[in-house]
Amino acid sequence: MTKTLGTDPLGSPLGPNAKEDDHFHDECGVFGIYGTPDAAALTALGLHALQHRGQEACGVVAWDSHLPARAQSTAPEDIEDPVGHFTGTFSAHRGMGLVSDNFSSQSVIDGLPGSVAIGHNRYATCGASMLRNVQPIFADLAFGGFAIAHNGNLTNAYTLRESLVGAGAIFQSTSDTEVIVHLVARSHKATVLERVTEALGRIEGAYSLVIVAEGRLMGVRDPHGVRPLCLGRLGDAYVLASETCAFDIIGAEYVRDIDPGEMVVIDADGVRSLRPFEKTSSRFCIFEYVY
């Protein structure tokens, strides 16, 4: 079984590791899918196709609307969503190593039921490898469960973390991504979409995100378009991924790229496009062409 947290001491949330060593590098891969009972298995396949973007660690979080609102996880602690309006069961499996090391067992896939899932491949860092930094990250927030995976680098993450810790926030990892979770949690906006929009309005840097909340799959790309994010379709299901090779391996059809500054929301009504962030001059990373 994969543990969600490592056994290493957390140390100071503002120590040197928080600032330098354990940031996710830019080449991480993200994948998300909505609307198929094989969501976890397809996510694992998508991550396998994106393995070149990160080999240190990987993880999948799935959401199932047909189970009681109590999470069952392959991790030692259950992930529970206490609200129950849109929610059912969140389950998670995260581990160090390659996708094949962690998701080849049918029992692991069977432990991730649901029609919505997101996944993440982590690129090796110059610092220590720690299981507590493996994505996707999950948290129980006021509106229910919130899972997020991030490709990119937030240039003001340390400043925001310092402010959040000073205000009483408790961090469980040293990743940039957890800063976003805390900003969403502290937002007083009425809806999840408004909370996410407000949180992202405070961050600077490059990001492509996949998020599961309230039974929806969301994808967001930063206004500069530094990191890629693509939309695909597999029958009645929709797929988000860092690269189209993840569509090829599952037989999905490429639809389009997510535009810089765009947020897509995928639910039972289909795909909705929002543009809460003003598009700026393109700064697409040229190294994406060689990853």
Coordinates of C-alpha atoms in Angstrom, one line a residue:
M1 CA 0.0 0.0 0.0
T2 CA 1.2 3.5 -0.8
K3 CA 1.5 5.9 2.0
T4 CA 0.3 9.5 1.5
L5 CA 2.9 11.0 3.8
G6 CA 6.5 10.0 4.2
T7 CA 8.1 9.1 7.5
D8 CA 10.7 11.9 7.3
P9 CA 10.2 14.8 9.7
L10 CA 8.3 17.7 8.3
G11 CA 10.7 20.3 9.6
S12 CA 10.1 24.0 9.3
P13 CA 7.5 24.9 6.7
L14 CA 9.7 27.8 5.8
G15 CA 13.0 26.0 6.0
P16 CA 15.4 25.8 3.0
N17 CA 13.6 22.8 1.6
A18 CA 10.4 24.7 1.3
K19 CA 12.2 27.4 -0.7
E20 CA 14.5 25.4 -3.0
D21 CA 15.0 21.7 -2.8
D22 CA 11.6 20.2 -3.1
H23 CA 9.8 22.3 -5.7
F24 CA 8.4 20.4 -8.6
H25 CA 10.3 20.9 -11.7
D26 CA 8.6 22.3 -14.8
E27 CA 8.5 19.1 -16.8
C28 CA 5.9 17.3 -14.6
G29 CA 3.0 15.6 -16.5
V30 CA -0.7 15.9 -15.6
F31 CA -3.7 14.0 -16.8
G32 CA -7.4 14.1 -16.1
I33 CA -10.5 12.3 -17.3
Y34 CA -14.3 12.7 -16.8
G35 CA -17.2 10.4 -17.7
T36 CA -15.9 6.8 -17.8
P37 CA -16.1 4.0 -15.3
D38 CA -12.5 3.1 -16.2
A39 CA -11.2 6.5 -15.1
A40 CA -8.3 5.3 -12.9
A41 CA -7.1 2.7 -15.4
L42 CA -7.1 5.2 -18.3
T43 CA -5.4 7.8 -16.1
A44 CA -2.6 5.3 -15.3
L45 CA -2.2 4.6 -19.1
G46 CA -2.1 8.3 -19.7
L47 CA 0.6 8.8 -17.1
H48 CA 2.5 5.9 -18.7
A49 CA 2.5 7.8 -22.0
L50 CA 3.7 10.9 -20.1
Q51 CA 6.4 9.1 -18.2
H52 CA 9.1 11.0 -20.0
R53 CA 7.9 14.2 -18.2
G54 CA 8.7 12.8 -14.8
Q55 CA 10.2 9.6 -13.4
E56 CA 10.6 10.2 -9.7
A57 CA 7.0 9.6 -8.5
C58 CA 3.4 9.4 -9.6
G59 CA -0.1 9.4 -8.3
V60 CA -3.8 9.1 -9.1
V61 CA -6.9 10.4 -7.3
A62 CA -10.3 9.1 -8.4
W63 CA -13.8 10.2 -7.5
D64 CA -16.8 7.9 -7.5
S65 CA -20.4 9.3 -7.2
H66 CA -22.0 6.0 -6.5
L67 CA -20.5 5.1 -3.1
P68 CA -21.4 6.5 0.3
A69 CA -19.8 9.9 1.1
R70 CA -16.8 8.3 2.8
A71 CA -13.6 7.7 1.1
Q72 CA -11.8 4.4 0.8
S73 CA -8.1 4.8 -0.1
T74 CA -5.1 2.6 -0.6
A75 CA -3.3 5.1 1.7
P76 CA -3.4 4.5 5.4
E77 CA -5.8 7.4 6.1
D78 CA -9.2 7.6 4.5
I79 CA -9.8 10.7 2.4
E80 CA -13.3 11.8 3.4
D81 CA -15.5 14.4 1.7
P82 CA -18.0 15.6 4.4
V83 CA -20.5 17.5 2.3
G84 CA -22.3 15.0 0.1
H85 CA -24.1 17.3 -2.3
F86 CA -22.0 16.6 -5.4
T87 CA -19.7 14.1 -3.8
G88 CA -19.2 10.5 -3.2
T89 CA -15.9 8.8 -2.7
F90 CA -12.3 10.1 -3.2
S91 CA -9.6 7.4 -3.4
A92 CA -5.9 7.8 -3.9
H93 CA -2.8 5.9 -4.7
R94 CA 0.6 7.6 -4.8
G95 CA 4.1 6.2 -4.8
M96 CA 7.8 6.8 -5.6
G97 CA 9.0 5.4 -8.9
L98 CA 7.6 4.8 -12.3
V99 CA 4.0 4.4 -13.3
S100 CA 4.7 0.7 -14.0
D101 CA 6.0 0.3 -10.5
N102 CA 2.9 1.6 -8.9
F103 CA -0.1 0.9 -11.2
S104 CA 0.5 -2.5 -12.8
S105 CA -1.5 -4.4 -10.1
Q106 CA -5.2 -4.8 -10.8
S107 CA -5.9 -4.6 -7.1
V108 CA -4.5 -1.0 -7.1
I109 CA -6.8 0.0 -10.0
D110 CA -9.7 -1.7 -8.3
G111 CA -9.1 0.4 -5.3
L112 CA -9.6 3.6 -7.3
P113 CA -13.3 3.4 -8.4
G114 CA -15.0 6.2 -10.1
S115 CA -15.8 8.0 -13.3
V116 CA -13.5 11.0 -12.7
A117 CA -9.8 10.9 -12.1
I118 CA -6.6 13.0 -12.2
G119 CA -3.0 11.9 -12.2
H120 CA 0.5 13.3 -12.0
N121 CA 4.1 12.3 -12.9
R122 CA 6.7 14.1 -10.9
Y123 CA 10.0 15.1 -12.4
A124 CA 13.1 14.2 -10.3
T125 CA 14.3 17.1 -8.1
C126 CA 17.7 18.1 -6.9
G127 CA 16.6 17.7 -3.3
A128 CA 15.4 14.6 -1.4
S129 CA 12.6 12.4 -2.7
M130 CA 9.7 12.6 -0.3
L131 CA 6.4 10.8 -0.5
R132 CA 4.6 13.7 1.2
N133 CA 5.3 15.8 -1.9
V134 CA 3.8 13.3 -4.4
Q135 CA 0.8 14.6 -6.3
P136 CA -2.2 14.9 -6.8
I137 CA -2.8 16.7 -3.5
F138 CA -6.1 16.1 -1.8
A139 CA -7.8 18.2 1.0
D140 CA -11.2 18.4 2.7
L141 CA -12.3 22.0 2.3
A142 CA -15.5 23.7 3.4
F143 CA -17.3 22.8 0.2
G144 CA -16.1 19.2 0.1
G145 CA -13.1 17.3 -1.3
F146 CA -10.6 19.1 -3.5
A147 CA -7.9 17.3 -5.5
I148 CA -5.3 19.1 -7.7
A149 CA -2.3 18.2 -9.8
H150 CA 0.1 20.9 -11.1
N151 CA 2.7 21.2 -13.8
G152 CA 4.9 24.3 -13.6
N153 CA 6.6 26.6 -11.1
L154 CA 5.1 29.4 -9.0
T155 CA 7.6 32.2 -8.7
N156 CA 6.0 33.8 -5.6
A157 CA 5.2 30.5 -3.8
Y158 CA 7.6 31.1 -1.0
T159 CA 6.3 34.6 -0.3
L160 CA 2.7 33.3 -0.3
R161 CA 3.7 30.4 1.9
E162 CA 5.4 32.7 4.4
S163 CA 2.2 34.8 4.6
L164 CA -0.1 31.8 5.0
V165 CA 2.1 30.2 7.7
G166 CA 2.1 33.6 9.5
A167 CA -1.7 33.5 9.4
G168 CA -1.8 30.1 10.9
A169 CA -1.8 27.7 7.9
I170 CA -0.3 24.3 8.5
F171 CA 1.5 22.8 5.5
Q172 CA 2.0 19.1 5.0
S173 CA 4.5 19.3 2.1
T174 CA 7.0 21.6 0.6
S175 CA 5.4 21.8 -2.8
D176 CA 4.2 24.9 -4.6
T177 CA 0.9 23.2 -5.2
E178 CA -0.1 23.1 -1.6
V179 CA 0.0 26.9 -1.6
I180 CA -2.9 26.9 -4.1
V181 CA -4.9 24.6 -1.9
H182 CA -4.5 26.9 1.1
L183 CA -5.5 29.9 -1.0
V184 CA -8.6 28.1 -2.2
A185 CA -9.4 27.0 1.3
R186 CA -9.1 30.6 2.7
S187 CA -11.2 32.2 -0.1
H188 CA -14.6 33.6 1.0
K189 CA -16.1 33.4 -2.5
A190 CA -19.4 31.6 -2.9
T191 CA -18.5 28.9 -5.5
V192 CA -15.6 26.6 -6.1
L193 CA -14.9 28.2 -9.4
E194 CA -14.8 31.6 -7.8
R195 CA -12.5 30.3 -5.1
V196 CA -10.1 28.8 -7.6
T197 CA -10.2 32.0 -9.8
E198 CA -9.4 34.2 -6.8
A199 CA -6.6 31.9 -5.6
L200 CA -5.0 31.8 -9.0
G201 CA -5.2 35.5 -9.3
R202 CA -2.7 35.8 -6.4
I203 CA -0.1 33.5 -7.9
E204 CA 2.7 34.2 -10.3
G205 CA 4.5 31.9 -12.6
A206 CA 3.8 29.0 -14.9
Y207 CA 1.1 26.4 -14.3
S208 CA -1.2 23.9 -16.0
L209 CA -3.6 22.4 -13.5
V210 CA -6.1 19.6 -13.4
I211 CA -8.6 19.7 -10.5
V212 CA -11.5 17.5 -9.2
A213 CA -14.1 19.2 -7.0
E214 CA -17.9 18.8 -6.6
G215 CA -17.9 16.0 -9.1
R216 CA -16.4 18.2 -11.8
L217 CA -13.1 18.1 -13.7
M218 CA -11.4 21.4 -14.2
G219 CA -8.4 22.4 -16.3
V220 CA -6.6 25.7 -16.1
R221 CA -3.6 27.2 -18.0
D222 CA -1.7 30.2 -16.9
P223 CA -2.2 33.5 -18.8
H224 CA 1.3 33.3 -20.4
G225 CA 0.7 29.7 -21.7
V226 CA 4.1 28.6 -20.4
R227 CA 3.0 25.0 -19.8
P228 CA 0.8 23.0 -22.2
L229 CA -2.6 21.5 -21.6
C230 CA -4.8 19.8 -24.2
L231 CA -8.4 18.7 -24.4
G232 CA -9.4 15.4 -25.9
R233 CA -12.5 13.2 -26.2
L234 CA -13.0 9.5 -25.8
G235 CA -16.6 8.6 -26.7
D236 CA -18.7 10.5 -24.2
A237 CA -15.7 11.1 -21.9
Y238 CA -13.4 14.1 -21.9
V239 CA -9.7 14.1 -21.3
L240 CA -7.1 16.7 -20.3
A241 CA -3.4 16.1 -20.6
S242 CA 0.0 17.8 -20.8
E243 CA 0.6 16.2 -24.3
T244 CA -1.5 14.5 -26.9
C245 CA 0.6 11.3 -26.7
A246 CA -1.6 10.6 -23.6
F247 CA -4.7 10.6 -25.9
D248 CA -3.1 8.2 -28.4
I249 CA -2.4 5.5 -25.8
I250 CA -6.1 5.4 -24.7
G251 CA -7.6 6.0 -28.1
A252 CA -8.9 9.5 -27.4
E253 CA -9.3 12.1 -30.1
Y254 CA -7.5 15.4 -29.8
V255 CA -10.0 18.3 -29.7
R256 CA -7.8 21.4 -29.1
D257 CA -5.3 23.1 -26.8
I258 CA -6.5 24.9 -23.8
D259 CA -5.8 28.6 -24.4
P260 CA -3.5 30.7 -22.1
G261 CA -5.6 32.1 -19.3
E262 CA -8.5 29.7 -20.0
M263 CA -10.3 27.5 -17.5
V264 CA -12.4 24.6 -18.7
V265 CA -15.1 23.0 -16.5
I266 CA -16.2 19.5 -17.4
D267 CA -19.3 17.9 -15.9
A268 CA -22.6 16.2 -16.9
D269 CA -23.5 19.1 -19.1
G270 CA -20.3 18.9 -21.2
V271 CA -17.4 21.3 -21.5
R272 CA -17.7 24.9 -20.5
S273 CA -15.0 27.4 -21.2
L274 CA -14.3 30.4 -18.9
R275 CA -11.7 33.1 -19.4
P276 CA -11.3 34.7 -15.9
F277 CA -7.7 35.7 -16.6
E278 CA -6.6 38.2 -19.2
K279 CA -4.4 36.6 -21.8
T280 CA -0.9 38.1 -21.9
S281 CA 2.0 37.8 -24.3
S282 CA 2.9 34.2 -25.0
R283 CA 5.8 32.7 -23.1
F284 CA 5.5 29.1 -24.1
C285 CA 8.5 27.1 -23.1
I286 CA 10.5 26.1 -26.2
F287 CA 11.8 23.0 -24.4
E288 CA 8.3 21.5 -24.5
Y289 CA 9.1 20.6 -28.1
V290 CA 11.9 18.3 -27.0
Y291 CA 10.4 16.7 -23.9

